[in-house]
CSV table of C-alpha atoms in Angstrom, one decimal:
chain,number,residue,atom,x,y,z
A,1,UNK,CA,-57.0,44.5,41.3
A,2,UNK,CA,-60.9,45.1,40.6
A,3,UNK,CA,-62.7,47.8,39.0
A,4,UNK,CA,-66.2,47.4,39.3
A,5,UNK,CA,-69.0,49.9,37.2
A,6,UNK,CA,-72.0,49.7,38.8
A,7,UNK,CA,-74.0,46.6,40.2
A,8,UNK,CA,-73.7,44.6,37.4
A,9,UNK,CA,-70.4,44.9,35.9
A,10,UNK,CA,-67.1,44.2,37.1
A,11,UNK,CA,-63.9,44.4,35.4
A,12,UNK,CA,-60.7,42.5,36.6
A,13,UNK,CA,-57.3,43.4,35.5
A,14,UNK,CA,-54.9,40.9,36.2
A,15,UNK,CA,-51.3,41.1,36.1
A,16,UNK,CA,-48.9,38.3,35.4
A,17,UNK,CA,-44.9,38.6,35.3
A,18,UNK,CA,-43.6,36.2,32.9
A,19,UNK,CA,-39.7,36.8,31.3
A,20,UNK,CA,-39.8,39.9,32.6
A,21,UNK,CA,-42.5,41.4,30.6
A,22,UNK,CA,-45.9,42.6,32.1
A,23,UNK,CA,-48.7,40.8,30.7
A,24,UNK,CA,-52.6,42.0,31.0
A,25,UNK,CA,-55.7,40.2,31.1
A,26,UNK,CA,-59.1,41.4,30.7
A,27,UNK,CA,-61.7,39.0,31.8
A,28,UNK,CA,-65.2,40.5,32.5
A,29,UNK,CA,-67.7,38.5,34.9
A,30,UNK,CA,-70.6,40.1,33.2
A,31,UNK,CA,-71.3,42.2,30.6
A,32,UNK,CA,-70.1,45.6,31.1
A,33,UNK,CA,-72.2,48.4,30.9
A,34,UNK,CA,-70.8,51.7,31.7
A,35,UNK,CA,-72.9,53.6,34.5
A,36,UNK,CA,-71.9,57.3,35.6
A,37,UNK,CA,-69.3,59.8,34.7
A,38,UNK,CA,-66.5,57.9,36.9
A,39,UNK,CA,-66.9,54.9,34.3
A,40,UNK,CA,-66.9,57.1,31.2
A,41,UNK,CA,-63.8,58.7,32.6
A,42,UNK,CA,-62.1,55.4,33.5
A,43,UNK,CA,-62.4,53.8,30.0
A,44,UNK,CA,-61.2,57.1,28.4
A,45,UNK,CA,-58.3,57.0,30.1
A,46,UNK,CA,-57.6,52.6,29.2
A,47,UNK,CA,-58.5,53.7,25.7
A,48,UNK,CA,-55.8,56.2,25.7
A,49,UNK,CA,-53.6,54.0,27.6
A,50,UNK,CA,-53.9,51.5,24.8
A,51,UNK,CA,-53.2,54.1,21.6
A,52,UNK,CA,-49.9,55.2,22.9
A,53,UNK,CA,-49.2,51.6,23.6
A,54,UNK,CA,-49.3,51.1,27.4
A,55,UNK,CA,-52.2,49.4,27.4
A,56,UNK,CA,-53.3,46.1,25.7
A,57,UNK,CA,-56.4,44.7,26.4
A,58,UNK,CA,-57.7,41.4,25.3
A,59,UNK,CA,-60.3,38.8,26.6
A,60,UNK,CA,-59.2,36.1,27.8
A,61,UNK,CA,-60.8,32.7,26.9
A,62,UNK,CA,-60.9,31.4,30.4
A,63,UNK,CA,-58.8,32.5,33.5
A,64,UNK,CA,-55.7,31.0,34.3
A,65,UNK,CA,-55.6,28.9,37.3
A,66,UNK,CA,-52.7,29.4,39.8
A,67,UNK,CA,-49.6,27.7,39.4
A,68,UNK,CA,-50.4,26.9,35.8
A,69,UNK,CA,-47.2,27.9,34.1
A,70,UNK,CA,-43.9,28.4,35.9
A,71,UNK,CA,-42.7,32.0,36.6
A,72,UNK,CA,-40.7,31.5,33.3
A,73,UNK,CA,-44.0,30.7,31.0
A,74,UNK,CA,-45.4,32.6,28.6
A,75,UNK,CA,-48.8,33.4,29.7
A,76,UNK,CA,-52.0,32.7,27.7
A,77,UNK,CA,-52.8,36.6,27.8
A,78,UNK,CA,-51.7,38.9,25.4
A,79,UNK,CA,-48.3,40.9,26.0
A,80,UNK,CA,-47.9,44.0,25.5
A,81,UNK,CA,-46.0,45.2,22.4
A,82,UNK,CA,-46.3,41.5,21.0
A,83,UNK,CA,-49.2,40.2,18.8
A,84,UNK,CA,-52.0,42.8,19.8
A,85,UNK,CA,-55.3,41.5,19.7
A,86,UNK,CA,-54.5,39.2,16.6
A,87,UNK,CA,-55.8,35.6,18.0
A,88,UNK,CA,-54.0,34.0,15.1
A,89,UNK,CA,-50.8,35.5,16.1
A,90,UNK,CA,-51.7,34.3,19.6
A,91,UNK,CA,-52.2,31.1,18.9
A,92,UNK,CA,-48.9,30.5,17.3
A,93,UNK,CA,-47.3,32.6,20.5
A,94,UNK,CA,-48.8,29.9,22.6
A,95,UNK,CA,-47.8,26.9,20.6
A,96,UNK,CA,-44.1,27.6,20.5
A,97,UNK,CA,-44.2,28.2,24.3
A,98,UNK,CA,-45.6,24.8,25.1
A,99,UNK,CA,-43.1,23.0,21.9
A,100,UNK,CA,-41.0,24.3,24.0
A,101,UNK,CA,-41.7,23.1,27.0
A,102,UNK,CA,-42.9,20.3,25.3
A,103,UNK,CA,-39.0,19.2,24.3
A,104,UNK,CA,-37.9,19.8,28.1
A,105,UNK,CA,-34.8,22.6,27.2
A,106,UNK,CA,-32.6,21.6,30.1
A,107,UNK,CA,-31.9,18.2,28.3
A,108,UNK,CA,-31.8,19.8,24.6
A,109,UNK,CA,-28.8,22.1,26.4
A,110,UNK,CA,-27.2,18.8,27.4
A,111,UNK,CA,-27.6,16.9,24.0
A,112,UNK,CA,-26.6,20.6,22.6
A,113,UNK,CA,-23.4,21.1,24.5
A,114,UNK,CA,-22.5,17.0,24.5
A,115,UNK,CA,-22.9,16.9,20.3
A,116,UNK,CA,-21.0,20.2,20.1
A,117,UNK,CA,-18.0,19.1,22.7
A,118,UNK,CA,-17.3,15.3,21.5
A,119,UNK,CA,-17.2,17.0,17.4
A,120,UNK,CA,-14.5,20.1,19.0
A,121,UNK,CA,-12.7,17.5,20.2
A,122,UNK,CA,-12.6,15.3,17.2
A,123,UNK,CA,-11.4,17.9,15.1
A,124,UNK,CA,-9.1,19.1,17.6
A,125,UNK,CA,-7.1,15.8,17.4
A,126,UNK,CA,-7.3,16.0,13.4
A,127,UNK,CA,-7.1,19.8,12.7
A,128,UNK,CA,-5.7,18.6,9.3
A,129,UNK,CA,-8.8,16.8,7.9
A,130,UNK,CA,-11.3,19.8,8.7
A,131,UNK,CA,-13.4,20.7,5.7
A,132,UNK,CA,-16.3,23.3,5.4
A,133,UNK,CA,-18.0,20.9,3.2
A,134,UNK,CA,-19.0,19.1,6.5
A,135,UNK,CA,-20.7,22.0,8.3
A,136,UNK,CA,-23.9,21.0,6.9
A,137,UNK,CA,-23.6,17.3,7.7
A,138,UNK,CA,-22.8,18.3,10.9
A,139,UNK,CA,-25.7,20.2,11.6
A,140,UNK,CA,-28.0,17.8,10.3
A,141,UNK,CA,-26.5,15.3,12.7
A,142,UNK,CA,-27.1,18.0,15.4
A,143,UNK,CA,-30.6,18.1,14.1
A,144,UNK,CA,-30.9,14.4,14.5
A,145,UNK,CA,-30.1,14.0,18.0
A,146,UNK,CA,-32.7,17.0,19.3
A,147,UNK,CA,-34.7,15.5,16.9
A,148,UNK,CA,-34.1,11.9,18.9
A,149,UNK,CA,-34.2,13.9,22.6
A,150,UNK,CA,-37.5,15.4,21.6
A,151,UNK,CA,-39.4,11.9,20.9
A,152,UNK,CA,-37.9,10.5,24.1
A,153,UNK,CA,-39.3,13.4,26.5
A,154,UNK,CA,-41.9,13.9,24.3
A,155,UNK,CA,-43.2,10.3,24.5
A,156,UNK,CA,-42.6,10.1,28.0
A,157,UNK,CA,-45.0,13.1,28.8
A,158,UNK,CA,-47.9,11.6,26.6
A,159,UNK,CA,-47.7,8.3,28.9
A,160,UNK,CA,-47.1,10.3,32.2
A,161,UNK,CA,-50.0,12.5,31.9
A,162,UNK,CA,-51.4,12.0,35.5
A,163,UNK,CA,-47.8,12.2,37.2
A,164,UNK,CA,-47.2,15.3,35.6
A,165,UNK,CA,-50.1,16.7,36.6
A,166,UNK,CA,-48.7,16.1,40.0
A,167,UNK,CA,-45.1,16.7,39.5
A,168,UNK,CA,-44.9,18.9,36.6
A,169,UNK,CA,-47.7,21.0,36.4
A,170,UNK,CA,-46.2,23.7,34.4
A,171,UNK,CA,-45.5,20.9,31.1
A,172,UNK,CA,-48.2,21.6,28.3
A,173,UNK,CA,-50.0,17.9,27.7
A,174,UNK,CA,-50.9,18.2,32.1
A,175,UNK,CA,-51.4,22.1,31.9
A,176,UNK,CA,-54.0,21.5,29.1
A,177,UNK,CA,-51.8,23.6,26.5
A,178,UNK,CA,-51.0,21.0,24.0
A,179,UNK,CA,-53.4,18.3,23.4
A,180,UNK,CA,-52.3,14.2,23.5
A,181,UNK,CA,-53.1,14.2,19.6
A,182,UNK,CA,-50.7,16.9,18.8
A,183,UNK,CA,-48.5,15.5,20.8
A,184,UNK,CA,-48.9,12.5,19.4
A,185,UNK,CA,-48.0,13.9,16.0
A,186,UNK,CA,-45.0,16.0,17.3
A,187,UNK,CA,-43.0,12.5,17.9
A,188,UNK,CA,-43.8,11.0,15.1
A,189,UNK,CA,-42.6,13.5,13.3
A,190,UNK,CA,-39.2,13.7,15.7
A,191,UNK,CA,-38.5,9.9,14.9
A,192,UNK,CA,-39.2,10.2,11.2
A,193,UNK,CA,-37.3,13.1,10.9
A,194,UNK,CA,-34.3,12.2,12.7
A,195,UNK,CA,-34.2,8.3,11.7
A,196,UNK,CA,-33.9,9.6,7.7
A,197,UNK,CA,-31.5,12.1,8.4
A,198,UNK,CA,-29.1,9.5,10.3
A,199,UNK,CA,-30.3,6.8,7.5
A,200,UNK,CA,-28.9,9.2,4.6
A,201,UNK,CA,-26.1,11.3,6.0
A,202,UNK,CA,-24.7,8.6,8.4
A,203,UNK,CA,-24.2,5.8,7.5
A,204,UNK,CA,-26.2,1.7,8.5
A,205,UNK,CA,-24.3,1.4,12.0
A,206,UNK,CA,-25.0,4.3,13.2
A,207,UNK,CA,-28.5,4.5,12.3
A,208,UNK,CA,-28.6,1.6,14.1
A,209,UNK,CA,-27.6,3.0,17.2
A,210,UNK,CA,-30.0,6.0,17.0
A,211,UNK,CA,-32.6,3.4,16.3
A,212,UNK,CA,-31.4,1.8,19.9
A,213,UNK,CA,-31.7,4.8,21.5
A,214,UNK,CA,-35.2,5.7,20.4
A,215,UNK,CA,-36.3,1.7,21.4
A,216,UNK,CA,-34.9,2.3,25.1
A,217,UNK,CA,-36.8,5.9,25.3
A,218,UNK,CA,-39.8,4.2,24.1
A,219,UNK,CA,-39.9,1.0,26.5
A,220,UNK,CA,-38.8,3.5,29.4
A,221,UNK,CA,-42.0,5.1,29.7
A,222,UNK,CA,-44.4,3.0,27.1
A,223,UNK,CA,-47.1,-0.3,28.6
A,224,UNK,CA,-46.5,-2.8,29.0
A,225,UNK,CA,-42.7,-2.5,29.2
A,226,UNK,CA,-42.8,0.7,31.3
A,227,UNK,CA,-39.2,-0.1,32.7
A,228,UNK,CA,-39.2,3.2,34.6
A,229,UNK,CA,-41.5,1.6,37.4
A,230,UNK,CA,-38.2,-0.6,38.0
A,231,UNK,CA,-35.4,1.3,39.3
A,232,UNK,CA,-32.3,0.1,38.1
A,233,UNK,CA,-33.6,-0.9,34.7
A,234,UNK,CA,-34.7,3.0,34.6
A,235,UNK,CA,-31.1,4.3,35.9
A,236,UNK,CA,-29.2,2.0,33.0
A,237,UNK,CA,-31.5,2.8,30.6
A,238,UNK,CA,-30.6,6.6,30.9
A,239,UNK,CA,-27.2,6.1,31.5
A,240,UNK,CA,-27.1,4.4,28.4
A,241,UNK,CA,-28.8,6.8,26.1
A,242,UNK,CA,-27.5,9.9,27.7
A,243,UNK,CA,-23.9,8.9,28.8
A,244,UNK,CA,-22.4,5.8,26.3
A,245,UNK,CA,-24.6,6.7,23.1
A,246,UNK,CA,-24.1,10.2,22.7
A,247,UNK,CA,-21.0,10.2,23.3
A,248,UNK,CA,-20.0,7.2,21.4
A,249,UNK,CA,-21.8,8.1,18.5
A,250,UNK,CA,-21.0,11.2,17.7
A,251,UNK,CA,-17.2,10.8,18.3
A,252,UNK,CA,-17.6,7.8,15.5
A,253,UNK,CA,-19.9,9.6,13.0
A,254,UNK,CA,-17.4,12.3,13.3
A,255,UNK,CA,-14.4,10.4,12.8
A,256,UNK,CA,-16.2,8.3,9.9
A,257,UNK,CA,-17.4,12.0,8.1
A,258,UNK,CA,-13.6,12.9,8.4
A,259,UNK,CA,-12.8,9.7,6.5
A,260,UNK,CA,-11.3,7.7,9.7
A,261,UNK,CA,-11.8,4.4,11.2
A,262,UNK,CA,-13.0,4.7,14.8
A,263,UNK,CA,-10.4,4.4,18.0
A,264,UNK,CA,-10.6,5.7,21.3
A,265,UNK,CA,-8.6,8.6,22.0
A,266,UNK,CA,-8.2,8.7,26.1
A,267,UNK,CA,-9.8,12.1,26.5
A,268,UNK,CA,-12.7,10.8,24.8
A,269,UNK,CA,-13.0,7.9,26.9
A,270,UNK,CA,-12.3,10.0,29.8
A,271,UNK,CA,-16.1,11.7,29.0
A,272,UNK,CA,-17.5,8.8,27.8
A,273,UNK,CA,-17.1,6.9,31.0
A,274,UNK,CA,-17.5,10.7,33.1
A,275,UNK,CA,-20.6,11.3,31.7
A,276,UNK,CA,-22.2,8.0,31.7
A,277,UNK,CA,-21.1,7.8,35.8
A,278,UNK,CA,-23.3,11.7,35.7
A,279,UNK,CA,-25.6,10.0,33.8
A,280,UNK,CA,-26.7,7.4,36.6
A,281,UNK,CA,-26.5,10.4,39.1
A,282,UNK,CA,-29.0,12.1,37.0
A,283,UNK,CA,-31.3,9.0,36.6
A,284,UNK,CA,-31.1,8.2,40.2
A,285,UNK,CA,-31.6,11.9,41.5
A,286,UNK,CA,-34.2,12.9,39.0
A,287,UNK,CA,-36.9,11.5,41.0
A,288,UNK,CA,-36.0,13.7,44.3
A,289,UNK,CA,-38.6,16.4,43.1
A,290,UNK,CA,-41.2,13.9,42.1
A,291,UNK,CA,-41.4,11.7,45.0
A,292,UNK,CA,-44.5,13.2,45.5
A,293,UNK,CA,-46.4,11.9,42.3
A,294,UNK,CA,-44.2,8.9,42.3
A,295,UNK,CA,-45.8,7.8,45.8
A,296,UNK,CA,-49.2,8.6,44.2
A,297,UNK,CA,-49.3,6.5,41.1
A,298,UNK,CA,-47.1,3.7,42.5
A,299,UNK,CA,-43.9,4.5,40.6
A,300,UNK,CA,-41.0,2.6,42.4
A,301,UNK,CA,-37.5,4.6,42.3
A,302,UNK,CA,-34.9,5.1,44.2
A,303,UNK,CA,-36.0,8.1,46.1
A,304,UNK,CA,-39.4,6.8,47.1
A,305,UNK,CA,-37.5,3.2,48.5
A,306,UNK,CA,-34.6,4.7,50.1
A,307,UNK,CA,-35.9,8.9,51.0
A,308,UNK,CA,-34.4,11.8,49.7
A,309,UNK,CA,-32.2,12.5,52.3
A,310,UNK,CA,-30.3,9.2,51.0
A,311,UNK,CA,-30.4,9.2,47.3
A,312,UNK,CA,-29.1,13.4,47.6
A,313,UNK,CA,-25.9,12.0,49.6
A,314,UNK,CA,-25.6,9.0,47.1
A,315,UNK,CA,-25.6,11.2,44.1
A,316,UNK,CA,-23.2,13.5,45.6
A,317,UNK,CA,-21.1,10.7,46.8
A,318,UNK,CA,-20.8,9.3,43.1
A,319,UNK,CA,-20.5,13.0,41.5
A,320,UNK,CA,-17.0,13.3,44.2
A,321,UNK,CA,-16.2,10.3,42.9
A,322,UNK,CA,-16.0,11.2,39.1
A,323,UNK,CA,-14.3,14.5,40.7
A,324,UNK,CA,-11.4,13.2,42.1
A,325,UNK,CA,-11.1,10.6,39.5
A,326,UNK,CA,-10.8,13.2,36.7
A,327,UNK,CA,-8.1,15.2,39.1
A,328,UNK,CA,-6.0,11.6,39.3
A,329,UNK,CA,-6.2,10.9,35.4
A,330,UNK,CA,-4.4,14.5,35.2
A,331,UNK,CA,-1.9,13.7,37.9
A,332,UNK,CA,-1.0,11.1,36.1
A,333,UNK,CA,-1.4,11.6,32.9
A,334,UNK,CA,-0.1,14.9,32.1
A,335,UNK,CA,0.8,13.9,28.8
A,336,UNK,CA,-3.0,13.7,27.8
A,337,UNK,CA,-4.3,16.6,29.7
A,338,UNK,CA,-3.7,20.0,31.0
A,339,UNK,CA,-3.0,19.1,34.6
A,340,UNK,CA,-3.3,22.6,35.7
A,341,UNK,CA,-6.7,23.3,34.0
A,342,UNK,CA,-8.2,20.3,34.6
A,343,UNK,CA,-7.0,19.8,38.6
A,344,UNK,CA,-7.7,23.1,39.5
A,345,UNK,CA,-11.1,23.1,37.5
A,346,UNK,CA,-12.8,19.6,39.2
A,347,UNK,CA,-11.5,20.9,42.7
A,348,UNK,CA,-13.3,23.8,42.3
A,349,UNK,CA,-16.7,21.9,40.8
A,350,UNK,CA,-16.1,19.6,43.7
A,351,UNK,CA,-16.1,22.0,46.2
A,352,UNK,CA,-19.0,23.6,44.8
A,353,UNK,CA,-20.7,20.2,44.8
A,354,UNK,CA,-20.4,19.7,48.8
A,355,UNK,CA,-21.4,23.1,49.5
A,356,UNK,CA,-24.9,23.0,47.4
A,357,UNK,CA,-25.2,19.3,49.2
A,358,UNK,CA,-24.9,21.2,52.5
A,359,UNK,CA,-27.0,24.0,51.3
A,360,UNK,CA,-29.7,21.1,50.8
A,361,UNK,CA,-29.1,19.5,54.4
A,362,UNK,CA,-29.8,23.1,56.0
A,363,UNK,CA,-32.8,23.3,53.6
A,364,UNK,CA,-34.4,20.1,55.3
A,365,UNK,CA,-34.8,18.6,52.1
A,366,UNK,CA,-38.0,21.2,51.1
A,367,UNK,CA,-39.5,20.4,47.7
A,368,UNK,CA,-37.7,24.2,46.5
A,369,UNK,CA,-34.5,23.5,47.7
A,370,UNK,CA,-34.7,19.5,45.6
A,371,UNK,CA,-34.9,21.3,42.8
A,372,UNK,CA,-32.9,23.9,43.0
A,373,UNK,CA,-30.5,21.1,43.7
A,374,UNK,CA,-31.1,18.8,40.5
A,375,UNK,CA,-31.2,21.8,38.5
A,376,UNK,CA,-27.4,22.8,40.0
A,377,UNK,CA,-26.7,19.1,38.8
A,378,UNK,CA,-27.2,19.8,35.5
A,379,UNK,CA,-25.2,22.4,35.8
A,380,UNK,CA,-22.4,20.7,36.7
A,381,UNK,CA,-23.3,18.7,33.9
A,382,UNK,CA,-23.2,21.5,30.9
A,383,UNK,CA,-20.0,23.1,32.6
A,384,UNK,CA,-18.1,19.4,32.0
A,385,UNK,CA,-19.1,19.2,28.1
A,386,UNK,CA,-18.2,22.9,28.2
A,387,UNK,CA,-14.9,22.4,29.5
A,388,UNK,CA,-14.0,19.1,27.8
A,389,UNK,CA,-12.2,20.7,24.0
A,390,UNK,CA,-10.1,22.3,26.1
A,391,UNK,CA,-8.6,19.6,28.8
């Protein structure tokens, strides 16, 4: 809404939902000079509005263009009840917003949940050996891995800059909110960091693997390699990293830090080979919301070669596929799972699964409805890791 003083002053209150919070922004067009009783009267009542705390004005540095941040975003203005009018407060509000979107949460979640699942079940098959003495080296692994997660999305953002600014608006190097040399610093620091924590806590082999998996993030989106412009060398390569890696790893660094040689257990290779099948799904279906930018800067994937409509039923169609193999391994073989858990559990994801792919068919395939569909994937995702200690 506008108030306007006068001929030559306007002021423009602007108000922005973000987490639930109102946020206000004061950004005068000219210089404001009071004029007449009504305006004297009006900036009483903000100035009392602001000493009992409803009220919290600030100037902004420049306005914020629509669409900037997702509905989620913590906006450039300041909030009320936060830092007040201190701009050095501000400034580290706003830098731990865009870290944040900067690591791309939805995949520190699946690292998260993945690290914490394969390490239950570990100690769940050797309840005996469990000492508190590892808590820390656990941790530090844990630490690692985001630390690795961060430097692959991290360096994929600094080299996608343009697409982003198609695709992904909202991420902070193609909003504006973190600059490419801070960026720049950020995963350095991500593959320093977690390449000496592996190195010292973990042992040569699998700092080795780490090592692997930060040489595939980096020739994924990195000139001249670049190997997401080629389809299938972009599905494997995140199939790999995501799916066989992980997993593999951190079953054997926990099984080393317990003092035992490495050997596959069938539940773990159950979500070892489940997850790396999800794996392709989510390299193949990732693109669905960025056909757009894809088209644009001549990035070849799946979706832009085949349509949407296509790659939406082939991701469902391999997703059913890991369903009803899961509900076969406990059919027959009860003796490794609980068949009742994990039967009645993949029917249910499964059915869930069809209805969200139908839910997308009566959509018409809209850009909203993609997403909302690739964000229900990962979903499907975290609740498999969730459920996996306990199958």
């Amino acid at each position: 809404m506008e108030l306007c003083f006068a001929q030559s002053s306007c002021l423009r209150v602007s108000a922005v939902n973000a987490r639930r919070e109102k946020i206000y922004c004061l950004q005068p067009t000219f210089p404001i000079k009071p004029a007449g009783k009504s305006c004297s009267f009006l900036l009483k009542i903000s100035n009392e509005l602001h000493l009992i705390g409803l009220y919290s004005p600030r100037i902004c540095s420049k306005p914020v263009p629509n669409g900037h941040y997702r509905s989620n975003s913590i906006s450039a203005c300041t909030r009320v009840g936060a830092a007040g009018s201190d701009p050095v407060a501000n400034k580290v509000a706003n830098f731990k917003d865009a870290f944040w979107r900067f690591l791309r949460p939805h995949t520190i979640r699946g690292t998260t949940l993945g690290s914490f699942a394969l390490v239950a079940r570990a100690l769940i098959e050797n309840s005996n050996l469990i000492k508190w003495s590892l808590l820390f080296k656990a941790f530090s692994g844990l630490f690692a891995l985001i630390c690795g997660n961060g430097y692959i999305v991290g360096i994929n953002q600094i080299y996608d800059i343009g697409i982003d600014k198609v695709n992904k608006p909202y991420l902070p190097i193609a909003a504006g909110d973190l600059s490419v040399q801070s960026a720049w610093m950020l995963v350095i620091f991500f593959a320093m960091t977690g390449l000496s924590i592996v190195a010292l806590n973990f042992g040569p082999f699998i700092t080795r693997l780490y090592f692997l998996g930060l040489f595939l993030g980096t020739i994924y989106s990195v000139p001249p390699f670049r190997m997401k412009r080629f389809p299938v060398a972009a599905f494997l390569i995140i199939a790999t990293v995501r799916g066989f890696l992980l997993n593999f790893g951190v079953y054997y660094a926990t099984r080393a830090a317990l003092g035992l040689t490495f050997e596959w257990s069938a539940p773990v290779a159950f979500i070892t080979t489940f997850v790396t099948l999800f794996a392709l799904v989510i390299a193949v279906t990732k693109d669905l919301p960025d056909i757009e930018g894809d088209r644009k800067f001549q990035i070849s994937t799946f979706a832009t070669k085949l349509g949407v409509r296509n790659i939406a039923l082939l991701g469902s169609s391999l997703l059913l596929v890991n369903y009803v193999a899961a509900i076969l391994a406990a059919i027959y073989m009860p003796q490794v799972f609980r068949r009742n858990l994990m039967i009645s559990a993949h029917v249910i994801l499964a059915s869930c699964l069809i209805f969200q792919t139908w839910v997308l068919e009566q959509a018409s395939y809209t850009k909203e409805a993609i997403s909302g569909f690739y964000r229900f994937i990962w979903n499907l995702f975290y609740t498999e890791y969730a459920m996996f200690p306990f199958i």
